[in-house]
């Protein structure tokens, strides 16, 4: 097959909603993916409608229409498919209510608020890309003193222990004693970024709530509540490309057995 034809196999597997593209590459590395009857040795292969893909011996599942959900994550749940420490996970909690979904990025165990979930691995990847640059907004309760000058210092970005953060919008909302409520807005999705930025400012976070992610807000979604984003709203936010050739068409392409 020509290297320029079709799409990377990991992308096709991710789009079928089985897992992320990176996990698909791992499955290939573990010899769990067969292409046209042969175990794949490398992920650097393009596939087309003519190819037959099996993961763990099973054809790719029929692809549902791309969907996105807003979930109000409570504190105490891990955003992971499996927690080695046996703590409860978001995905176990939602198993009864949702099909197989992936989260758009992660929130720490004690972080609350808006977590976006999707059944489309490619959409998840796209929304996590730094180039997509959607703003994440947080309300933060933190302990310590804060000067306006410190907030101005981070407005154009900052490097903390070798990690570069882009512009950060931070504002003190209110506070009594040594506890403050702040709002922090940032366009990235780095590990523990809000806590690290607060630590850098001399503050210790004791509550963290994500209130929005790009155009989607937590709004008045009840804690633990989940709501599907209407398809029209989703299309307006991410464009038509995740819907072109979706459903039947993609199914035909991916699923052909
Ligand atoms: N920043 C953090 O420190 N934790 C989160 O869960 C999200 C952003």
mmCIF file of C-alpha atoms and ligand atoms in Angstrom:
data_model
loop_
_atom_site.group_PDB
_atom_site.id
_atom_site.type_symbol
_atom_site.label_atom_id
_atom_site.label_comp_id
_atom_site.label_asym_id
_atom_site.label_seq_id
_atom_site.Cartn_x
_atom_site.Cartn_y
_atom_site.Cartn_z
ATOM 1 C CA UNK A 1 0.000 0.000 0.000
ATOM 2 C CA UNK A 2 1.252 3.501 -0.712
ATOM 3 C CA UNK A 3 2.497 5.350 2.386
ATOM 4 C CA UNK A 4 0.500 8.399 1.320
ATOM 5 C CA UNK A 5 -2.841 6.662 1.020
ATOM 6 C CA UNK A 6 -5.319 6.289 3.875
ATOM 7 C CA UNK A 7 -4.713 7.178 7.488
ATOM 8 C CA UNK A 8 -2.340 6.072 10.211
ATOM 9 C CA UNK A 9 -3.698 2.900 11.790
ATOM 10 C CA UNK A 10 -3.459 4.252 15.348
ATOM 11 C CA UNK A 11 -5.635 7.192 14.313
ATOM 12 C CA UNK A 12 -8.267 4.872 12.850
ATOM 13 C CA UNK A 13 -8.305 2.738 16.015
ATOM 14 C CA UNK A 14 -8.576 5.834 18.210
ATOM 15 C CA UNK A 15 -11.421 7.175 16.131
ATOM 16 C CA UNK A 16 -13.311 3.935 16.615
ATOM 17 C CA UNK A 17 -13.403 4.911 20.294
ATOM 18 C CA UNK A 18 -11.392 1.974 21.627
ATOM 19 C CA UNK A 19 -8.597 4.042 23.122
ATOM 20 C CA UNK A 20 -6.350 7.028 22.536
ATOM 21 C CA UNK A 21 -3.951 7.134 19.626
ATOM 22 C CA UNK A 22 -1.013 6.612 21.981
ATOM 23 C CA UNK A 23 -2.675 3.552 23.525
ATOM 24 C CA UNK A 24 -3.333 2.211 20.032
ATOM 25 C CA UNK A 25 0.386 2.496 19.295
ATOM 26 C CA UNK A 26 1.075 0.607 22.508
ATOM 27 C CA UNK A 27 -1.388 -2.151 21.535
ATOM 28 C CA UNK A 28 0.433 -2.470 18.215
ATOM 29 C CA UNK A 29 3.786 -2.644 20.043
ATOM 30 C CA UNK A 30 2.375 -5.420 22.227
ATOM 31 C CA UNK A 31 1.421 -7.423 19.121
ATOM 32 C CA UNK A 32 -2.312 -7.172 19.812
ATOM 33 C CA UNK A 33 -3.291 -5.684 16.471
ATOM 34 C CA UNK A 34 -3.624 -7.656 13.246
ATOM 35 C CA UNK A 35 -3.759 -6.059 9.839
ATOM 36 C CA UNK A 36 -5.118 -8.244 7.058
ATOM 37 C CA UNK A 37 -4.373 -11.366 9.044
ATOM 38 C CA UNK A 38 -0.800 -10.517 10.096
ATOM 39 C CA UNK A 39 0.308 -9.254 13.513
ATOM 40 C CA UNK A 40 1.509 -5.682 13.074
ATOM 41 C CA UNK A 41 5.145 -5.004 13.825
ATOM 42 C CA UNK A 42 5.013 -1.215 13.546
ATOM 43 C CA UNK A 43 2.461 1.579 13.925
ATOM 44 C CA UNK A 44 3.943 3.478 10.980
ATOM 45 C CA UNK A 45 1.397 2.080 8.545
ATOM 46 C CA UNK A 46 -1.481 3.749 6.746
ATOM 47 C CA UNK A 47 -4.732 1.897 6.259
ATOM 48 C CA UNK A 48 -7.692 2.389 3.983
ATOM 49 C CA UNK A 49 -11.201 1.028 3.635
ATOM 50 C CA UNK A 50 -9.753 -2.074 2.037
ATOM 51 C CA UNK A 51 -7.886 -3.154 5.182
ATOM 52 C CA UNK A 52 -9.135 -5.508 7.848
ATOM 53 C CA UNK A 53 -8.098 -4.503 11.383
ATOM 54 C CA UNK A 54 -8.464 -6.738 14.436
ATOM 55 C CA UNK A 55 -7.637 -5.682 18.000
ATOM 56 C CA UNK A 56 -7.269 -8.633 20.360
ATOM 57 C CA UNK A 57 -8.875 -10.720 17.638
ATOM 58 C CA UNK A 58 -11.979 -8.513 17.362
ATOM 59 C CA UNK A 59 -12.940 -6.131 14.558
ATOM 60 C CA UNK A 60 -13.173 -2.455 15.494
ATOM 61 C CA UNK A 61 -16.527 -1.648 17.082
ATOM 62 C CA UNK A 62 -19.127 0.150 15.062
ATOM 63 C CA UNK A 63 -18.400 3.819 15.418
ATOM 64 C CA UNK A 64 -21.083 5.889 17.030
ATOM 65 C CA UNK A 65 -21.533 9.487 16.085
ATOM 66 C CA UNK A 66 -18.907 11.704 17.793
ATOM 67 C CA UNK A 67 -20.232 12.837 21.156
ATOM 68 C CA UNK A 68 -19.040 15.057 23.979
ATOM 69 C CA UNK A 69 -20.275 15.183 27.564
ATOM 70 C CA UNK A 70 -19.820 17.719 30.355
ATOM 71 C CA UNK A 71 -19.233 16.002 33.656
ATOM 72 C CA UNK A 72 -19.072 17.644 37.090
ATOM 73 C CA UNK A 73 -16.291 15.644 38.649
ATOM 74 C CA UNK A 74 -16.501 15.411 42.408
ATOM 75 C CA UNK A 75 -13.342 15.355 44.522
ATOM 76 C CA UNK A 76 -12.066 11.886 45.390
ATOM 77 C CA UNK A 77 -12.204 10.230 41.966
ATOM 78 C CA UNK A 78 -9.129 9.403 39.904
ATOM 79 C CA UNK A 79 -9.207 10.222 36.173
ATOM 80 C CA UNK A 80 -7.694 6.979 34.966
ATOM 81 C CA UNK A 81 -8.906 3.666 33.590
ATOM 82 C CA UNK A 82 -7.178 1.835 36.350
ATOM 83 C CA UNK A 83 -5.693 3.100 39.579
ATOM 84 C CA UNK A 84 -2.831 0.963 40.887
ATOM 85 C CA UNK A 85 -3.740 2.105 44.419
ATOM 86 C CA UNK A 86 -7.321 0.881 43.966
ATOM 87 C CA UNK A 87 -8.948 4.285 44.438
ATOM 88 C CA UNK A 88 -12.352 4.842 42.758
ATOM 89 C CA UNK A 89 -12.153 6.130 39.191
ATOM 90 C CA UNK A 90 -14.351 8.428 37.146
ATOM 91 C CA UNK A 91 -14.781 5.725 34.529
ATOM 92 C CA UNK A 92 -16.039 3.121 37.022
ATOM 93 C CA UNK A 93 -18.469 5.692 38.340
ATOM 94 C CA UNK A 94 -19.837 6.431 34.866
ATOM 95 C CA UNK A 95 -19.799 2.917 33.456
ATOM 96 C CA UNK A 96 -23.552 2.476 33.883
ATOM 97 C CA UNK A 97 -24.451 5.798 32.311
ATOM 98 C CA UNK A 98 -22.102 6.165 29.354
ATOM 99 C CA UNK A 99 -20.630 4.120 26.524
ATOM 100 C CA UNK A 100 -16.864 3.733 26.509
ATOM 101 C CA UNK A 101 -15.449 7.252 26.841
ATOM 102 C CA UNK A 102 -12.129 9.043 27.105
ATOM 103 C CA UNK A 103 -11.467 12.164 29.127
ATOM 104 C CA UNK A 104 -10.131 15.350 27.574
ATOM 105 C CA UNK A 105 -7.046 15.699 29.743
ATOM 106 C CA UNK A 106 -7.119 14.927 33.421
ATOM 107 C CA UNK A 107 -7.957 16.460 36.737
ATOM 108 C CA UNK A 108 -6.159 15.543 39.947
ATOM 109 C CA UNK A 109 -7.993 13.332 42.412
ATOM 110 C CA UNK A 110 -9.042 16.229 44.614
ATOM 111 C CA UNK A 111 -9.877 18.633 41.810
ATOM 112 C CA UNK A 112 -13.566 19.202 41.176
ATOM 113 C CA UNK A 113 -15.499 20.650 38.313
ATOM 114 C CA UNK A 114 -15.707 20.378 34.571
ATOM 115 C CA UNK A 115 -14.280 17.295 32.919
ATOM 116 C CA UNK A 116 -15.079 16.787 29.241
ATOM 117 C CA UNK A 117 -15.606 13.225 28.065
ATOM 118 C CA UNK A 118 -15.886 11.907 24.519
ATOM 119 C CA UNK A 119 -16.373 8.648 22.662
ATOM 120 C CA UNK A 120 -13.944 9.816 19.924
ATOM 121 C CA UNK A 121 -10.218 9.353 20.592
ATOM 122 C CA UNK A 122 -9.299 11.747 17.814
ATOM 123 C CA UNK A 123 -11.465 14.506 19.233
ATOM 124 C CA UNK A 124 -9.855 13.941 22.648
ATOM 125 C CA UNK A 125 -6.397 14.252 21.113
ATOM 126 C CA UNK A 126 -7.325 17.379 19.186
ATOM 127 C CA UNK A 127 -8.745 19.142 22.244
ATOM 128 C CA UNK A 128 -5.669 18.281 24.303
ATOM 129 C CA UNK A 129 -3.206 19.608 21.730
ATOM 130 C CA UNK A 130 -1.389 22.739 22.923
ATOM 131 C CA UNK A 131 -2.034 24.208 19.456
ATOM 132 C CA UNK A 132 -5.805 24.014 20.060
ATOM 133 C CA UNK A 133 -5.171 26.344 22.987
ATOM 134 C CA UNK A 134 -8.570 26.348 24.644
ATOM 135 C CA UNK A 135 -8.647 28.325 27.897
ATOM 136 C CA UNK A 136 -9.143 26.368 31.092
ATOM 137 C CA UNK A 137 -10.604 28.447 33.926
ATOM 138 C CA UNK A 138 -10.340 27.502 37.571
ATOM 139 C CA UNK A 139 -11.595 28.788 40.889
ATOM 140 C CA UNK A 140 -8.952 28.214 43.487
ATOM 141 C CA UNK A 141 -9.047 28.497 47.247
ATOM 142 C CA UNK A 142 -5.544 28.931 48.510
ATOM 143 C CA UNK A 143 -3.789 29.683 51.743
ATOM 144 C CA UNK A 144 -1.183 32.434 51.938
ATOM 145 C CA UNK A 145 -0.549 36.073 51.104
ATOM 146 C CA UNK A 146 -0.634 37.373 47.602
ATOM 147 C CA UNK A 147 0.449 40.693 46.140
ATOM 148 C CA UNK A 148 -0.891 42.155 42.884
ATOM 149 C CA UNK A 149 2.708 42.446 41.708
ATOM 150 C CA UNK A 150 3.047 38.655 41.899
ATOM 151 C CA UNK A 151 -0.039 38.208 39.682
ATOM 152 C CA UNK A 152 1.389 40.677 37.183
ATOM 153 C CA UNK A 153 4.639 38.729 37.177
ATOM 154 C CA UNK A 154 2.949 35.617 35.808
ATOM 155 C CA UNK A 155 0.675 37.411 33.337
ATOM 156 C CA UNK A 156 3.152 36.955 30.502
ATOM 157 C CA UNK A 157 4.115 33.419 31.400
ATOM 158 C CA UNK A 158 6.649 31.948 33.750
ATOM 159 C CA UNK A 159 9.162 29.131 33.988
ATOM 160 C CA UNK A 160 8.871 26.967 37.103
ATOM 161 C CA UNK A 161 11.486 24.296 37.726
ATOM 162 C CA UNK A 162 12.280 24.054 34.033
ATOM 163 C CA UNK A 163 8.625 23.922 32.883
ATOM 164 C CA UNK A 164 7.453 26.881 30.801
ATOM 165 C CA UNK A 165 3.914 28.166 31.254
ATOM 166 C CA UNK A 166 2.330 30.578 28.787
ATOM 167 C CA UNK A 167 0.369 33.684 29.821
ATOM 168 C CA UNK A 168 -1.643 33.158 33.002
ATOM 169 C CA UNK A 169 -4.596 35.325 33.922
ATOM 170 C CA UNK A 170 -4.979 35.382 37.701
ATOM 171 C CA UNK A 171 -7.283 37.491 39.843
ATOM 172 C CA UNK A 172 -8.033 37.543 43.542
ATOM 173 C CA UNK A 173 -11.803 37.290 44.043
ATOM 174 C CA UNK A 174 -12.223 37.427 47.767
ATOM 175 C CA UNK A 175 -10.826 36.141 50.963
ATOM 176 C CA UNK A 176 -10.755 36.270 54.674
ATOM 177 C CA UNK A 177 -7.777 35.713 56.906
ATOM 178 C CA UNK A 178 -5.144 33.813 55.007
ATOM 179 C CA UNK A 179 -7.534 31.962 52.674
ATOM 180 C CA UNK A 180 -8.201 33.511 49.277
ATOM 181 C CA UNK A 181 -10.432 32.645 46.360
ATOM 182 C CA UNK A 182 -8.718 33.296 43.046
ATOM 183 C CA UNK A 183 -9.628 32.727 39.430
ATOM 184 C CA UNK A 184 -6.884 31.403 37.219
ATOM 185 C CA UNK A 185 -7.100 30.993 33.460
ATOM 186 C CA UNK A 186 -4.509 29.172 31.417
ATOM 187 C CA UNK A 187 -4.377 27.757 27.900
ATOM 188 C CA UNK A 188 -2.334 24.659 28.562
ATOM 189 C CA UNK A 189 -2.955 21.346 30.223
ATOM 190 C CA UNK A 190 0.209 20.558 32.093
ATOM 191 C CA UNK A 191 0.478 18.293 35.062
ATOM 192 C CA UNK A 192 -0.606 20.009 38.324
ATOM 193 C CA UNK A 193 -0.241 23.380 36.639
ATOM 194 C CA UNK A 194 -2.526 25.419 38.890
ATOM 195 C CA UNK A 195 -1.008 23.982 42.057
ATOM 196 C CA UNK A 196 2.510 24.575 40.758
ATOM 197 C CA UNK A 197 1.734 28.159 39.789
ATOM 198 C CA UNK A 198 0.149 28.788 43.188
ATOM 199 C CA UNK A 199 3.116 27.233 44.978
ATOM 200 C CA UNK A 200 5.354 29.513 42.933
ATOM 201 C CA UNK A 201 3.290 32.455 44.210
ATOM 202 C CA UNK A 202 3.687 31.218 47.784
ATOM 203 C CA UNK A 203 0.126 29.891 48.021
ATOM 204 C CA UNK A 204 -1.080 26.486 49.039
ATOM 205 C CA UNK A 205 -4.155 25.245 47.172
ATOM 206 C CA UNK A 206 -6.818 23.652 49.350
ATOM 207 C CA UNK A 207 -9.690 23.598 46.840
ATOM 208 C CA UNK A 208 -9.588 23.580 43.061
ATOM 209 C CA UNK A 209 -12.607 23.715 40.767
ATOM 210 C CA UNK A 210 -12.464 23.854 36.987
ATOM 211 C CA UNK A 211 -15.259 26.125 35.828
ATOM 212 C CA UNK A 212 -14.729 26.041 32.078
ATOM 213 C CA UNK A 213 -12.773 24.472 29.280
ATOM 214 C CA UNK A 214 -12.827 26.393 25.992
ATOM 215 C CA UNK A 215 -16.422 27.275 25.149
ATOM 216 C CA UNK A 216 -17.872 24.772 27.656
ATOM 217 C CA UNK A 217 -18.772 25.772 31.208
ATOM 218 C CA UNK A 218 -19.581 23.889 34.351
ATOM 219 C CA UNK A 219 -22.629 26.145 34.738
ATOM 220 C CA UNK A 220 -25.142 24.752 37.202
ATOM 221 C CA UNK A 221 -24.405 21.109 36.474
ATOM 222 C CA UNK A 222 -24.891 19.320 39.801
ATOM 223 C CA UNK A 223 -21.899 17.605 41.408
ATOM 224 C CA UNK A 224 -21.583 14.160 39.818
ATOM 225 C CA UNK A 225 -23.969 15.233 37.028
ATOM 226 C CA UNK A 226 -23.383 14.520 33.367
ATOM 227 C CA UNK A 227 -24.879 16.185 30.310
ATOM 228 C CA UNK A 228 -24.326 15.573 26.627
ATOM 229 C CA UNK A 229 -23.311 18.608 24.576
ATOM 230 C CA UNK A 230 -25.894 19.089 21.806
ATOM 231 C CA UNK A 231 -24.438 18.096 18.462
ATOM 232 C CA UNK A 232 -25.043 21.558 16.978
ATOM 233 C CA UNK A 233 -23.083 23.189 19.796
ATOM 234 C CA UNK A 234 -20.276 20.656 19.448
ATOM 235 C CA UNK A 235 -20.017 21.185 15.696
ATOM 236 C CA UNK A 236 -19.893 24.944 16.187
ATOM 237 C CA UNK A 237 -17.062 24.507 18.701
ATOM 238 C CA UNK A 238 -14.828 22.002 16.931
ATOM 239 C CA UNK A 239 -15.812 22.293 13.273
ATOM 240 C CA UNK A 240 -17.287 19.765 10.912
ATOM 241 C CA UNK A 241 -14.172 17.677 10.443
ATOM 242 C CA UNK A 242 -15.024 15.224 13.219
ATOM 243 C CA UNK A 243 -18.391 14.603 11.624
ATOM 244 C CA UNK A 244 -17.462 14.355 7.974
ATOM 245 C CA UNK A 245 -17.622 10.780 6.852
ATOM 246 C CA UNK A 246 -18.750 9.929 10.357
ATOM 247 C CA UNK A 247 -21.095 7.154 11.276
ATOM 248 C CA UNK A 248 -22.052 5.023 8.365
ATOM 249 C CA UNK A 249 -19.309 6.283 6.125
ATOM 250 C CA UNK A 250 -16.519 5.864 8.666
ATOM 251 C CA UNK A 251 -18.003 2.597 9.731
ATOM 252 C CA UNK A 252 -17.805 1.353 6.194
ATOM 253 C CA UNK A 253 -14.214 2.508 5.925
ATOM 254 C CA UNK A 254 -12.994 1.219 9.251
ATOM 255 C CA UNK A 255 -15.127 -1.761 9.757
ATOM 256 C CA UNK A 256 -14.973 -3.464 6.367
ATOM 257 C CA UNK A 257 -14.412 -7.098 7.117
HETATM 258 N N1 LIG B 1 -4.069 22.125 37.833
HETATM 259 C C1 LIG B 1 -3.826 21.349 38.906
HETATM 260 O O1 LIG B 1 -2.902 21.616 39.669
HETATM 261 N N2 LIG B 1 -4.626 20.286 39.102
HETATM 262 C C2 LIG B 1 -5.651 19.974 38.299
HETATM 263 O O2 LIG B 1 -6.352 18.998 38.544
HETATM 264 C C3 LIG B 1 -5.907 20.805 37.184
HETATM 265 C C4 LIG B 1 -5.088 21.870 36.970
#
